[in-house]
PDB file of C-alpha atoms and ligand atoms in Angstrom:
ATOM      1  CA  UNK A   1       9.694  19.024  -0.131  1.00 43.00           C
ATOM      2  CA  UNK A   2      12.977  19.573   1.677  1.00 50.00           C
ATOM      3  CA  UNK A   3      15.046  16.633   0.556  1.00 48.00           C
ATOM      4  CA  UNK A   4      17.482  16.953   3.390  1.00 59.00           C
ATOM      5  CA  UNK A   5      14.883  15.698   5.914  1.00 78.00           C
ATOM      6  CA  UNK A   6      13.480  12.205   5.929  1.00 93.00           C
ATOM      7  CA  UNK A   7       9.767  11.897   5.371  1.00 98.00           C
ATOM      8  CA  UNK A   8       8.210  10.102   8.373  1.00 98.00           C
ATOM      9  CA  UNK A   9       5.735   7.403   7.339  1.00 98.00           C
ATOM     10  CA  UNK A  10       3.501   4.733   8.852  1.00 98.00           C
ATOM     11  CA  UNK A  11       2.761   1.930   6.455  1.00 98.00           C
ATOM     12  CA  UNK A  12      -0.675   0.295   6.955  1.00 99.00           C
ATOM     13  CA  UNK A  13      -0.643  -2.897   4.963  1.00 98.00           C
ATOM     14  CA  UNK A  14      -1.906  -6.378   4.187  1.00 98.00           C
ATOM     15  CA  UNK A  15       1.196  -8.226   3.014  1.00 98.00           C
ATOM     16  CA  UNK A  16       0.856  -9.271   0.334  1.00 95.00           C
ATOM     17  CA  UNK A  17       3.599  -9.545  -2.268  1.00 97.00           C
ATOM     18  CA  UNK A  18       3.522  -5.905  -3.384  1.00 98.00           C
ATOM     19  CA  UNK A  19       3.114  -4.734   0.263  1.00 98.00           C
ATOM     20  CA  UNK A  20       6.366  -6.595   0.990  1.00 98.00           C
ATOM     21  CA  UNK A  21       8.182  -4.738  -1.794  1.00 98.00           C
ATOM     22  CA  UNK A  22       6.773  -1.405  -0.505  1.00 98.00           C
ATOM     23  CA  UNK A  23       8.106  -2.184   2.996  1.00 98.00           C
ATOM     24  CA  UNK A  24      11.536  -3.108   1.542  1.00 98.00           C
ATOM     25  CA  UNK A  25      11.625   0.069  -0.500  1.00 98.00           C
ATOM     26  CA  UNK A  26      10.917   2.101   2.625  1.00 98.00           C
ATOM     27  CA  UNK A  27      13.300   0.092   4.762  1.00 97.00           C
ATOM     28  CA  UNK A  28      16.468   1.100   2.998  1.00 97.00           C
ATOM     29  CA  UNK A  29      15.826   4.454   1.320  1.00 97.00           C
ATOM     30  CA  UNK A  30      17.426   7.573   2.885  1.00 97.00           C
ATOM     31  CA  UNK A  31      14.439   9.785   2.041  1.00 98.00           C
ATOM     32  CA  UNK A  32      11.946   8.065   4.364  1.00 98.00           C
ATOM     33  CA  UNK A  33      11.814   6.976   7.978  1.00 98.00           C
ATOM     34  CA  UNK A  34       9.314   4.217   8.799  1.00 98.00           C
ATOM     35  CA  UNK A  35       7.820   5.085  12.215  1.00 98.00           C
ATOM     36  CA  UNK A  36       5.663   1.965  12.361  1.00 98.00           C
ATOM     37  CA  UNK A  37       3.963  -0.720  10.350  1.00 98.00           C
ATOM     38  CA  UNK A  38       0.336  -1.559  11.031  1.00 98.00           C
ATOM     39  CA  UNK A  39      -1.512  -4.533   9.562  1.00 98.00           C
ATOM     40  CA  UNK A  40      -5.045  -5.116   8.378  1.00 98.00           C
ATOM     41  CA  UNK A  41      -7.099  -7.916   6.868  1.00 98.00           C
ATOM     42  CA  UNK A  42      -7.078  -7.730   3.134  1.00 97.00           C
ATOM     43  CA  UNK A  43      -5.045 -10.020   0.901  1.00 97.00           C
ATOM     44  CA  UNK A  44      -5.298 -12.534   3.741  1.00 97.00           C
ATOM     45  CA  UNK A  45      -6.650 -12.698   7.320  1.00 98.00           C
ATOM     46  CA  UNK A  46      -4.980 -10.199   9.614  1.00 98.00           C
ATOM     47  CA  UNK A  47      -3.154 -12.943  11.541  1.00 98.00           C
ATOM     48  CA  UNK A  48      -1.451 -13.898   8.278  1.00 98.00           C
ATOM     49  CA  UNK A  49      -0.733 -10.362   7.111  1.00 98.00           C
ATOM     50  CA  UNK A  50       0.787  -9.606  10.512  1.00 98.00           C
ATOM     51  CA  UNK A  51       2.967 -12.702  10.470  1.00 98.00           C
ATOM     52  CA  UNK A  52       4.132 -11.755   6.943  1.00 98.00           C
ATOM     53  CA  UNK A  53       4.936  -8.228   8.062  1.00 98.00           C
ATOM     54  CA  UNK A  54       7.033  -9.582  10.945  1.00 98.00           C
ATOM     55  CA  UNK A  55       8.825 -11.994   8.563  1.00 98.00           C
ATOM     56  CA  UNK A  56       9.649  -9.168   6.130  1.00 98.00           C
ATOM     57  CA  UNK A  57      10.988  -6.888   8.863  1.00 97.00           C
ATOM     58  CA  UNK A  58      13.172  -9.710  10.244  1.00 97.00           C
ATOM     59  CA  UNK A  59      14.538 -10.680   6.799  1.00 96.00           C
ATOM     60  CA  UNK A  60      15.299  -7.057   5.984  1.00 94.00           C
ATOM     61  CA  UNK A  61      16.923  -6.389   9.300  1.00 94.00           C
ATOM     62  CA  UNK A  62      14.484  -3.553  10.126  1.00 93.00           C
ATOM     63  CA  UNK A  63      13.393  -5.173  13.355  1.00 88.00           C
ATOM     64  CA  UNK A  64      13.437  -1.831  15.254  1.00 95.00           C
ATOM     65  CA  UNK A  65      10.209  -0.830  13.461  1.00 96.00           C
ATOM     66  CA  UNK A  66       7.140  -1.627  15.642  1.00 98.00           C
ATOM     67  CA  UNK A  67       4.526  -3.845  13.938  1.00 98.00           C
ATOM     68  CA  UNK A  68       0.983  -3.583  15.353  1.00 98.00           C
ATOM     69  CA  UNK A  69      -1.891  -5.848  14.354  1.00 98.00           C
ATOM     70  CA  UNK A  70      -5.136  -4.189  13.261  1.00 98.00           C
ATOM     71  CA  UNK A  71      -8.631  -4.862  12.121  1.00 98.00           C
ATOM     72  CA  UNK A  72      -9.588  -8.431  11.247  1.00 98.00           C
ATOM     73  CA  UNK A  73     -12.872  -7.454   9.550  1.00 98.00           C
ATOM     74  CA  UNK A  74     -14.161  -4.575   7.396  1.00 98.00           C
ATOM     75  CA  UNK A  75     -16.394  -2.027   9.189  1.00 97.00           C
ATOM     76  CA  UNK A  76     -19.687  -3.363   7.769  1.00 96.00           C
ATOM     77  CA  UNK A  77     -19.157  -5.981   5.065  1.00 94.00           C
ATOM     78  CA  UNK A  78     -17.970  -9.590   5.412  1.00 91.00           C
ATOM     79  CA  UNK A  79     -14.221 -10.075   5.029  1.00 88.00           C
ATOM     80  CA  UNK A  80     -12.982 -10.754   1.516  1.00 88.00           C
ATOM     81  CA  UNK A  81      -9.400 -12.031   0.906  1.00 90.00           C
ATOM     82  CA  UNK A  82      -7.362 -12.681  -2.267  1.00 89.00           C
ATOM     83  CA  UNK A  83      -5.813 -16.165  -2.095  1.00 89.00           C
ATOM     84  CA  UNK A  84      -6.130 -16.353  -5.880  1.00 87.00           C
ATOM     85  CA  UNK A  85      -3.533 -13.632  -6.194  1.00 88.00           C
ATOM     86  CA  UNK A  86      -1.441 -13.955  -3.026  1.00 90.00           C
ATOM     87  CA  UNK A  87      -1.920 -17.589  -2.026  1.00 92.00           C
ATOM     88  CA  UNK A  88      -3.252 -19.021   1.208  1.00 92.00           C
ATOM     89  CA  UNK A  89      -0.478 -17.508   3.340  1.00 94.00           C
ATOM     90  CA  UNK A  90      -1.014 -14.087   1.775  1.00 94.00           C
ATOM     91  CA  UNK A  91       2.591 -14.201   0.594  1.00 96.00           C
ATOM     92  CA  UNK A  92       3.056 -17.590  -1.136  1.00 94.00           C
ATOM     93  CA  UNK A  93       6.295 -18.317  -2.944  1.00 93.00           C
ATOM     94  CA  UNK A  94       9.275 -17.487  -0.699  1.00 94.00           C
ATOM     95  CA  UNK A  95       9.788 -19.604   2.402  1.00 93.00           C
ATOM     96  CA  UNK A  96      10.823 -17.503   5.371  1.00 94.00           C
ATOM     97  CA  UNK A  97      11.580 -18.712   8.896  1.00 92.00           C
ATOM     98  CA  UNK A  98       9.119 -18.072  11.679  1.00 95.00           C
ATOM     99  CA  UNK A  99      10.131 -14.633  12.999  1.00 96.00           C
ATOM    100  CA  UNK A 100      11.538 -13.980  16.478  1.00 96.00           C
ATOM    101  CA  UNK A 101      10.289 -10.404  16.175  1.00 96.00           C
ATOM    102  CA  UNK A 102       7.078 -10.016  18.213  1.00 97.00           C
ATOM    103  CA  UNK A 103       3.974  -7.994  17.353  1.00 98.00           C
ATOM    104  CA  UNK A 104       3.264  -4.970  19.557  1.00 98.00           C
ATOM    105  CA  UNK A 105       0.755  -5.449  22.355  1.00 98.00           C
ATOM    106  CA  UNK A 106      -0.990  -2.256  21.265  1.00 98.00           C
ATOM    107  CA  UNK A 107      -3.735  -2.488  18.623  1.00 98.00           C
ATOM    108  CA  UNK A 108      -2.866  -0.828  15.327  1.00 98.00           C
ATOM    109  CA  UNK A 109      -5.658   1.705  15.685  1.00 98.00           C
ATOM    110  CA  UNK A 110      -4.340   2.787  19.093  1.00 98.00           C
ATOM    111  CA  UNK A 111      -0.790   2.918  17.827  1.00 98.00           C
ATOM    112  CA  UNK A 112      -1.839   5.128  14.891  1.00 98.00           C
ATOM    113  CA  UNK A 113      -3.597   7.482  17.360  1.00 98.00           C
ATOM    114  CA  UNK A 114      -0.753   7.609  19.841  1.00 98.00           C
ATOM    115  CA  UNK A 115       1.976   8.143  17.211  1.00 98.00           C
ATOM    116  CA  UNK A 116      -0.050  10.897  15.469  1.00 98.00           C
ATOM    117  CA  UNK A 117      -1.102  12.669  18.682  1.00 98.00           C
ATOM    118  CA  UNK A 118       2.514  12.694  19.920  1.00 98.00           C
ATOM    119  CA  UNK A 119       3.792  14.008  16.585  1.00 98.00           C
ATOM    120  CA  UNK A 120       4.481  17.475  15.322  1.00 97.00           C
ATOM    121  CA  UNK A 121       2.008  16.821  12.490  1.00 98.00           C
ATOM    122  CA  UNK A 122       4.805  15.524  10.256  1.00 98.00           C
ATOM    123  CA  UNK A 123       3.712  11.910   9.732  1.00 98.00           C
ATOM    124  CA  UNK A 124       2.407  10.627   6.373  1.00 98.00           C
ATOM    125  CA  UNK A 125       0.088   7.643   6.490  1.00 99.00           C
ATOM    126  CA  UNK A 126       0.697   5.116   3.683  1.00 99.00           C
ATOM    127  CA  UNK A 127      -2.262   2.720   3.632  1.00 99.00           C
ATOM    128  CA  UNK A 128      -1.756   0.007   0.973  1.00 98.00           C
ATOM    129  CA  UNK A 129      -4.544  -2.301   2.034  1.00 98.00           C
ATOM    130  CA  UNK A 130      -8.210  -1.836   2.960  1.00 98.00           C
ATOM    131  CA  UNK A 131      -8.759   1.409   4.909  1.00 98.00           C
ATOM    132  CA  UNK A 132     -10.372  -0.143   7.969  1.00 98.00           C
ATOM    133  CA  UNK A 133      -7.645   0.878  10.488  1.00 99.00           C
ATOM    134  CA  UNK A 134      -7.398   4.398   9.171  1.00 99.00           C
ATOM    135  CA  UNK A 135     -11.161   4.920   9.364  1.00 98.00           C
ATOM    136  CA  UNK A 136     -11.329   3.418  12.844  1.00 98.00           C
ATOM    137  CA  UNK A 137      -8.583   5.679  14.107  1.00 99.00           C
ATOM    138  CA  UNK A 138     -10.282   8.767  12.586  1.00 98.00           C
ATOM    139  CA  UNK A 139     -13.564   7.824  14.291  1.00 98.00           C
ATOM    140  CA  UNK A 140     -12.046   6.816  17.611  1.00 98.00           C
ATOM    141  CA  UNK A 141      -9.947  10.027  17.914  1.00 98.00           C
ATOM    142  CA  UNK A 142     -10.975  12.808  15.491  1.00 98.00           C
ATOM    143  CA  UNK A 143      -8.191  14.981  16.977  1.00 98.00           C
ATOM    144  CA  UNK A 144      -5.713  13.069  14.797  1.00 98.00           C
ATOM    145  CA  UNK A 145      -7.093  14.650  11.600  1.00 98.00           C
ATOM    146  CA  UNK A 146      -5.005  17.841  11.722  1.00 98.00           C
ATOM    147  CA  UNK A 147      -2.053  15.788  12.816  1.00 98.00           C
ATOM    148  CA  UNK A 148      -1.855  13.760   9.566  1.00 98.00           C
ATOM    149  CA  UNK A 149       0.489  15.464   7.109  1.00 98.00           C
ATOM    150  CA  UNK A 150      -0.888  13.486   4.119  1.00 98.00           C
ATOM    151  CA  UNK A 151      -2.416  10.083   3.304  1.00 99.00           C
ATOM    152  CA  UNK A 152      -0.820   8.309   0.284  1.00 99.00           C
ATOM    153  CA  UNK A 153      -3.303   5.566  -0.583  1.00 98.00           C
ATOM    154  CA  UNK A 154      -2.929   2.588  -2.920  1.00 99.00           C
ATOM    155  CA  UNK A 155      -6.493   2.101  -4.065  1.00 98.00           C
ATOM    156  CA  UNK A 156      -9.224   2.885  -6.570  1.00 98.00           C
ATOM    157  CA  UNK A 157      -8.869   4.068 -10.129  1.00 98.00           C
ATOM    158  CA  UNK A 158     -11.050   4.768 -13.154  1.00 98.00           C
ATOM    159  CA  UNK A 159     -11.560   1.038 -13.439  1.00 98.00           C
ATOM    160  CA  UNK A 160     -11.601  -1.997 -11.146  1.00 98.00           C
ATOM    161  CA  UNK A 161      -9.719  -5.267 -10.618  1.00 97.00           C
ATOM    162  CA  UNK A 162     -12.203  -6.899  -8.267  1.00 97.00           C
ATOM    163  CA  UNK A 163     -15.369  -5.779 -10.031  1.00 98.00           C
ATOM    164  CA  UNK A 164     -15.376  -3.770 -13.268  1.00 98.00           C
ATOM    165  CA  UNK A 165     -15.852  -0.695 -11.122  1.00 98.00           C
ATOM    166  CA  UNK A 166     -13.899  -1.365  -7.889  1.00 98.00           C
ATOM    167  CA  UNK A 167     -10.280  -1.947  -6.970  1.00 98.00           C
ATOM    168  CA  UNK A 168      -9.615  -4.489  -4.179  1.00 98.00           C
ATOM    169  CA  UNK A 169      -8.509  -2.245  -1.331  1.00 98.00           C
ATOM    170  CA  UNK A 170     -11.540  -0.010  -1.694  1.00 98.00           C
ATOM    171  CA  UNK A 171     -13.960  -2.834  -2.502  1.00 98.00           C
ATOM    172  CA  UNK A 172     -13.059  -4.768   0.670  1.00 98.00           C
ATOM    173  CA  UNK A 173     -14.154  -1.882   2.905  1.00 98.00           C
ATOM    174  CA  UNK A 174     -15.789   0.929   0.912  1.00 98.00           C
ATOM    175  CA  UNK A 175     -17.412   2.346   4.086  1.00 98.00           C
ATOM    176  CA  UNK A 176     -13.955   2.812   5.572  1.00 98.00           C
ATOM    177  CA  UNK A 177     -12.762   4.384   2.347  1.00 98.00           C
ATOM    178  CA  UNK A 178     -15.689   6.837   2.430  1.00 98.00           C
ATOM    179  CA  UNK A 179     -14.728   7.954   5.963  1.00 98.00           C
ATOM    180  CA  UNK A 180     -11.105   8.531   4.854  1.00 98.00           C
ATOM    181  CA  UNK A 181     -11.884  10.240   1.509  1.00 98.00           C
ATOM    182  CA  UNK A 182     -14.363  12.619   3.242  1.00 98.00           C
ATOM    183  CA  UNK A 183     -12.053  13.359   6.188  1.00 98.00           C
ATOM    184  CA  UNK A 184     -10.578  16.522   4.708  1.00 98.00           C
ATOM    185  CA  UNK A 185      -7.005  15.211   5.235  1.00 98.00           C
ATOM    186  CA  UNK A 186      -4.734  15.788   2.155  1.00 98.00           C
ATOM    187  CA  UNK A 187      -4.870  12.566   0.077  1.00 98.00           C
ATOM    188  CA  UNK A 188      -2.743  11.374  -2.785  1.00 99.00           C
ATOM    189  CA  UNK A 189      -4.222   8.305  -4.528  1.00 99.00           C
ATOM    190  CA  UNK A 190      -2.203   5.748  -6.395  1.00 98.00           C
ATOM    191  CA  UNK A 191      -4.990   4.026  -8.303  1.00 98.00           C
ATOM    192  CA  UNK A 192      -4.776   1.301 -10.922  1.00 98.00           C
ATOM    193  CA  UNK A 193      -4.388   3.878 -13.673  1.00 98.00           C
ATOM    194  CA  UNK A 194      -0.964   4.572 -12.108  1.00 98.00           C
ATOM    195  CA  UNK A 195       0.054   1.244 -10.563  1.00 98.00           C
ATOM    196  CA  UNK A 196      -0.550  -0.668 -13.819  1.00 98.00           C
ATOM    197  CA  UNK A 197       2.422   1.344 -15.139  1.00 98.00           C
ATOM    198  CA  UNK A 198       4.645  -0.219 -12.464  1.00 98.00           C
ATOM    199  CA  UNK A 199       4.899  -3.634 -14.074  1.00 98.00           C
ATOM    200  CA  UNK A 200       7.941  -5.787 -13.467  1.00 98.00           C
ATOM    201  CA  UNK A 201       8.752  -6.786 -17.008  1.00 98.00           C
ATOM    202  CA  UNK A 202      11.452  -9.324 -17.761  1.00 96.00           C
ATOM    203  CA  UNK A 203      14.140  -6.648 -18.231  1.00 98.00           C
ATOM    204  CA  UNK A 204      13.327  -5.125 -14.844  1.00 98.00           C
ATOM    205  CA  UNK A 205      13.228  -8.572 -13.278  1.00 97.00           C
ATOM    206  CA  UNK A 206      16.749  -9.167 -14.652  1.00 97.00           C
ATOM    207  CA  UNK A 207      17.931  -5.844 -13.087  1.00 98.00           C
ATOM    208  CA  UNK A 208      16.500  -6.985  -9.752  1.00 98.00           C
ATOM    209  CA  UNK A 209      18.275 -10.356  -9.962  1.00 97.00           C
ATOM    210  CA  UNK A 210      21.537  -8.599 -10.865  1.00 97.00           C
ATOM    211  CA  UNK A 211      21.460  -6.792  -7.496  1.00 97.00           C
ATOM    212  CA  UNK A 212      22.559 -10.221  -6.157  1.00 92.00           C
ATOM    213  CA  UNK A 213      21.821  -9.935  -2.488  1.00 97.00           C
ATOM    214  CA  UNK A 214      19.385 -11.832  -0.194  1.00 97.00           C
ATOM    215  CA  UNK A 215      16.725  -9.146  -0.427  1.00 98.00           C
ATOM    216  CA  UNK A 216      16.806  -9.058  -4.190  1.00 98.00           C
ATOM    217  CA  UNK A 217      16.541 -12.868  -4.118  1.00 97.00           C
ATOM    218  CA  UNK A 218      13.476 -12.556  -1.873  1.00 98.00           C
ATOM    219  CA  UNK A 219      11.922 -10.053  -4.258  1.00 98.00           C
ATOM    220  CA  UNK A 220      12.620 -12.423  -7.162  1.00 97.00           C
ATOM    221  CA  UNK A 221      10.839 -15.262  -5.344  1.00 97.00           C
ATOM    222  CA  UNK A 222       7.940 -12.970  -4.491  1.00 97.00           C
ATOM    223  CA  UNK A 223       7.606 -11.953  -8.118  1.00 96.00           C
ATOM    224  CA  UNK A 224       7.788 -15.520  -9.428  1.00 94.00           C
ATOM    225  CA  UNK A 225       4.538 -16.291  -7.566  1.00 94.00           C
ATOM    226  CA  UNK A 226       2.878 -12.845  -7.815  1.00 94.00           C
ATOM    227  CA  UNK A 227       3.345 -12.561 -11.565  1.00 94.00           C
ATOM    228  CA  UNK A 228       1.729 -15.871 -12.333  1.00 92.00           C
ATOM    229  CA  UNK A 229      -1.919 -14.822 -12.190  1.00 87.00           C
ATOM    230  CA  UNK A 230      -1.227 -11.425 -13.824  1.00 92.00           C
ATOM    231  CA  UNK A 231       0.562 -13.118 -16.769  1.00 94.00           C
ATOM    232  CA  UNK A 232      -1.609 -16.255 -17.163  1.00 92.00           C
ATOM    233  CA  UNK A 233      -5.042 -14.813 -16.312  1.00 88.00           C
ATOM    234  CA  UNK A 234      -4.816 -11.145 -17.133  1.00 92.00           C
ATOM    235  CA  UNK A 235      -2.230 -11.369 -19.910  1.00 95.00           C
ATOM    236  CA  UNK A 236       0.072  -8.786 -18.309  1.00 96.00           C
ATOM    237  CA  UNK A 237       3.811  -8.661 -19.150  1.00 96.00           C
ATOM    238  CA  UNK A 238       4.532  -8.983 -15.433  1.00 97.00           C
ATOM    239  CA  UNK A 239       3.277  -8.180 -11.938  1.00 96.00           C
ATOM    240  CA  UNK A 240       2.284  -4.607 -11.096  1.00 98.00           C
ATOM    241  CA  UNK A 241       3.918  -3.678  -7.809  1.00 98.00           C
ATOM    242  CA  UNK A 242       0.967  -1.497  -6.774  1.00 98.00           C
ATOM    243  CA  UNK A 243       1.961  -0.653  -3.206  1.00 98.00           C
ATOM    244  CA  UNK A 244       5.536   0.278  -3.919  1.00 98.00           C
ATOM    245  CA  UNK A 245       4.241   3.255  -5.856  1.00 98.00           C
ATOM    246  CA  UNK A 246       2.976   4.836  -2.621  1.00 98.00           C
ATOM    247  CA  UNK A 247       6.346   4.582  -0.911  1.00 98.00           C
ATOM    248  CA  UNK A 248       8.098   5.780  -4.113  1.00 98.00           C
ATOM    249  CA  UNK A 249       5.892   8.839  -4.071  1.00 98.00           C
ATOM    250  CA  UNK A 250       6.998   9.608  -0.506  1.00 98.00           C
ATOM    251  CA  UNK A 251      10.623   9.171  -1.578  1.00 98.00           C
ATOM    252  CA  UNK A 252      10.419  11.301  -4.746  1.00 98.00           C
ATOM    253  CA  UNK A 253       7.054  12.894  -5.675  1.00 98.00           C
ATOM    254  CA  UNK A 254       8.611  14.307  -8.819  1.00 98.00           C
ATOM    255  CA  UNK A 255       8.390  10.799 -10.328  1.00 98.00           C
ATOM    256  CA  UNK A 256       4.627  11.182 -10.477  1.00 98.00           C
ATOM    257  CA  UNK A 257       2.143  13.299 -12.388  1.00 98.00           C
ATOM    258  CA  UNK A 258      -1.039  14.061 -10.435  1.00 98.00           C
ATOM    259  CA  UNK A 259      -4.305  15.964 -10.867  1.00 98.00           C
ATOM    260  CA  UNK A 260      -6.411  17.425  -7.988  1.00 98.00           C
ATOM    261  CA  UNK A 261      -9.878  16.011  -8.560  1.00 98.00           C
ATOM    262  CA  UNK A 262     -13.093  15.288  -6.704  1.00 98.00           C
ATOM    263  CA  UNK A 263     -13.248  11.632  -5.664  1.00 98.00           C
ATOM    264  CA  UNK A 264     -16.209  10.066  -3.965  1.00 98.00           C
ATOM    265  CA  UNK A 265     -16.696   6.464  -2.829  1.00 98.00           C
ATOM    266  CA  UNK A 266     -19.724   4.463  -3.912  1.00 98.00           C
ATOM    267  CA  UNK A 267     -21.110   2.401  -1.031  1.00 98.00           C
ATOM    268  CA  UNK A 268     -24.598   1.495  -2.370  1.00 97.00           C
ATOM    269  CA  UNK A 269     -24.430   0.566  -6.054  1.00 94.00           C
ATOM    270  CA  UNK A 270     -25.375  -2.979  -7.084  1.00 96.00           C
ATOM    271  CA  UNK A 271     -22.663  -2.965  -9.765  1.00 98.00           C
ATOM    272  CA  UNK A 272     -20.566  -0.079  -8.487  1.00 98.00           C
ATOM    273  CA  UNK A 273     -20.004  -0.763  -4.779  1.00 98.00           C
ATOM    274  CA  UNK A 274     -16.396   0.227  -3.921  1.00 98.00           C
ATOM    275  CA  UNK A 275     -15.960   2.439  -6.973  1.00 98.00           C
ATOM    276  CA  UNK A 276     -13.801   5.559  -6.651  1.00 98.00           C
ATOM    277  CA  UNK A 277     -16.014   7.971  -8.549  1.00 98.00           C
ATOM    278  CA  UNK A 278     -13.390  10.334 -10.026  1.00 98.00           C
ATOM    279  CA  UNK A 279     -14.831  13.591 -11.373  1.00 98.00           C
ATOM    280  CA  UNK A 280     -12.355  13.926 -14.269  1.00 98.00           C
ATOM    281  CA  UNK A 281     -14.218  16.843 -15.926  1.00 98.00           C
ATOM    282  CA  UNK A 282     -15.292  18.609 -12.717  1.00 97.00           C
ATOM    283  CA  UNK A 283     -18.930  18.214 -13.610  1.00 98.00           C
ATOM    284  CA  UNK A 284     -20.091  17.829  -9.997  1.00 97.00           C
ATOM    285  CA  UNK A 285     -18.776  21.276  -8.981  1.00 97.00           C
ATOM    286  CA  UNK A 286     -17.767  19.567  -5.714  1.00 97.00           C
ATOM    287  CA  UNK A 287     -14.498  20.622  -4.047  1.00 96.00           C
ATOM    288  CA  UNK A 288     -11.582  18.534  -5.327  1.00 98.00           C
ATOM    289  CA  UNK A 289     -10.333  16.392  -2.406  1.00 98.00           C
ATOM    290  CA  UNK A 290      -7.714  14.030  -3.855  1.00 98.00           C
ATOM    291  CA  UNK A 291      -4.429  14.306  -5.700  1.00 98.00           C
ATOM    292  CA  UNK A 292      -4.917  11.504  -8.208  1.00 98.00           C
ATOM    293  CA  UNK A 293      -1.758  10.066  -9.774  1.00 98.00           C
ATOM    294  CA  UNK A 294      -1.893   9.288 -13.485  1.00 98.00           C
ATOM    295  CA  UNK A 295       1.692   9.283 -14.763  1.00 98.00           C
ATOM    296  CA  UNK A 296       4.833   7.508 -13.606  1.00 98.00           C
ATOM    297  CA  UNK A 297       8.407   8.353 -14.530  1.00 98.00           C
ATOM    298  CA  UNK A 298       9.552   4.837 -15.219  1.00 98.00           C
ATOM    299  CA  UNK A 299      13.274   5.640 -15.175  1.00 98.00           C
ATOM    300  CA  UNK A 300      13.121   7.389 -11.814  1.00 98.00           C
ATOM    301  CA  UNK A 301      10.880   4.666 -10.344  1.00 98.00           C
ATOM    302  CA  UNK A 302      12.872   1.616 -11.359  1.00 98.00           C
ATOM    303  CA  UNK A 303      16.237   3.285 -10.668  1.00 98.00           C
ATOM    304  CA  UNK A 304      14.973   4.100  -7.184  1.00 98.00           C
ATOM    305  CA  UNK A 305      13.856   0.532  -6.542  1.00 98.00           C
ATOM    306  CA  UNK A 306      17.096  -1.004  -7.868  1.00 98.00           C
ATOM    307  CA  UNK A 307      19.308   1.420  -5.905  1.00 98.00           C
ATOM    308  CA  UNK A 308      17.352   0.844  -2.717  1.00 98.00           C
ATOM    309  CA  UNK A 309      17.616  -2.935  -3.056  1.00 98.00           C
ATOM    310  CA  UNK A 310      21.391  -2.468  -3.420  1.00 98.00           C
ATOM    311  CA  UNK A 311      21.403  -0.622  -0.049  1.00 97.00           C
ATOM    312  CA  UNK A 312      20.636  -3.912   1.700  1.00 96.00           C
ATOM    313  CA  UNK A 313      23.853  -5.685   2.535  1.00 82.00           C
TER     314      UNK A 313
HETATM  315  O1  LIG B 401      -5.605  -3.876  -5.943  1.00 51.30           O
HETATM  316  C1  LIG B 401      -4.281  -3.998  -5.501  1.00 51.30           C
HETATM  317  C2  LIG B 401      -4.178  -3.860  -4.039  1.00 51.30           C
HETATM  318  O2  LIG B 401      -4.879  -4.924  -3.406  1.00 51.30           O
HETATM  319  C3  LIG B 401      -2.714  -3.966  -3.518  1.00 51.30           C
HETATM  320  O3  LIG B 401      -2.555  -3.235  -2.347  1.00 51.30           O
HETATM  321  C4  LIG B 401      -2.568  -5.425  -3.185  1.00 51.30           C
HETATM  322  O4  LIG B 401      -1.606  -5.670  -2.185  1.00 51.30           O
HETATM  323  C5  LIG B 401      -3.948  -5.736  -2.631  1.00 51.30           C
HETATM  324  O5  LIG B 401      -3.986  -5.300  -1.300  1.00 51.30           O
HETATM  325 CA1  LIG B 402      -1.747  -4.282  -0.296  1.00 51.30          CA
END
């Protein structure tokens, strides 16, 4: 990738503690330009994820980025949120003022379509929540498909965190994930195999605190809440900042090792609904459709995050 040009991205998200860190990473890194932020129901109801996105943009001083509210329900299934991980607000922990920044009048699906159709085909979609908006946009206007440069998804994996087989973003709306994974658009997938390498251990947390600005303080407060369940319930050494991995990939793909594999989405299994069925050995003979990330260069990743946080004054 030509590193002299900024990579244009639209972040579709459900903030969400790790979504917030992904937005902050994108908001002050010279390698990416955030064209828009769209919100979806996921970690919390879409009204809450939208309010959280507005609060994050206002705190970070990136108020010029349009925020558009999206789908409040999955395509088929009943809504499922994650208050056990993210709290009732979707972003419990830090207390932020009610934002003066207003949400766009345009629905997120329409904004995605308009931005893509007006583009030169140089926009990367970065969905880090359930894929409802992306699927709806693809169905409403199929002409956007060749206009999408790449989709960098946080979701899936060879194991699950919501069921033994399914990761949350895919599980909430597996039908939407099926539409996206079968679209033919280039996809890079940051599944749990990768994002569980992006854990904010105590030494990393100390580096974040040492940045000593208001954004680093906000990230610290996010992590204090977000890490609790991962440490106390799952026995992790800290919180995995899943969604930041997608933005980091857009900033510097050399920090990631990937394999082009066939990935299909299970939408029927009693025990496997929402599973990303990854054909590791190529036994299906089906055309590989996803760049699956498996390795993270920890030094590049954490240095990128710390340096970007320092860019906020
Ligand atoms: O499974 C982790 C994913 O689900 C992350 O995107 C997190 O924000 C939640 O949306
Ligand atoms: Ca998310």
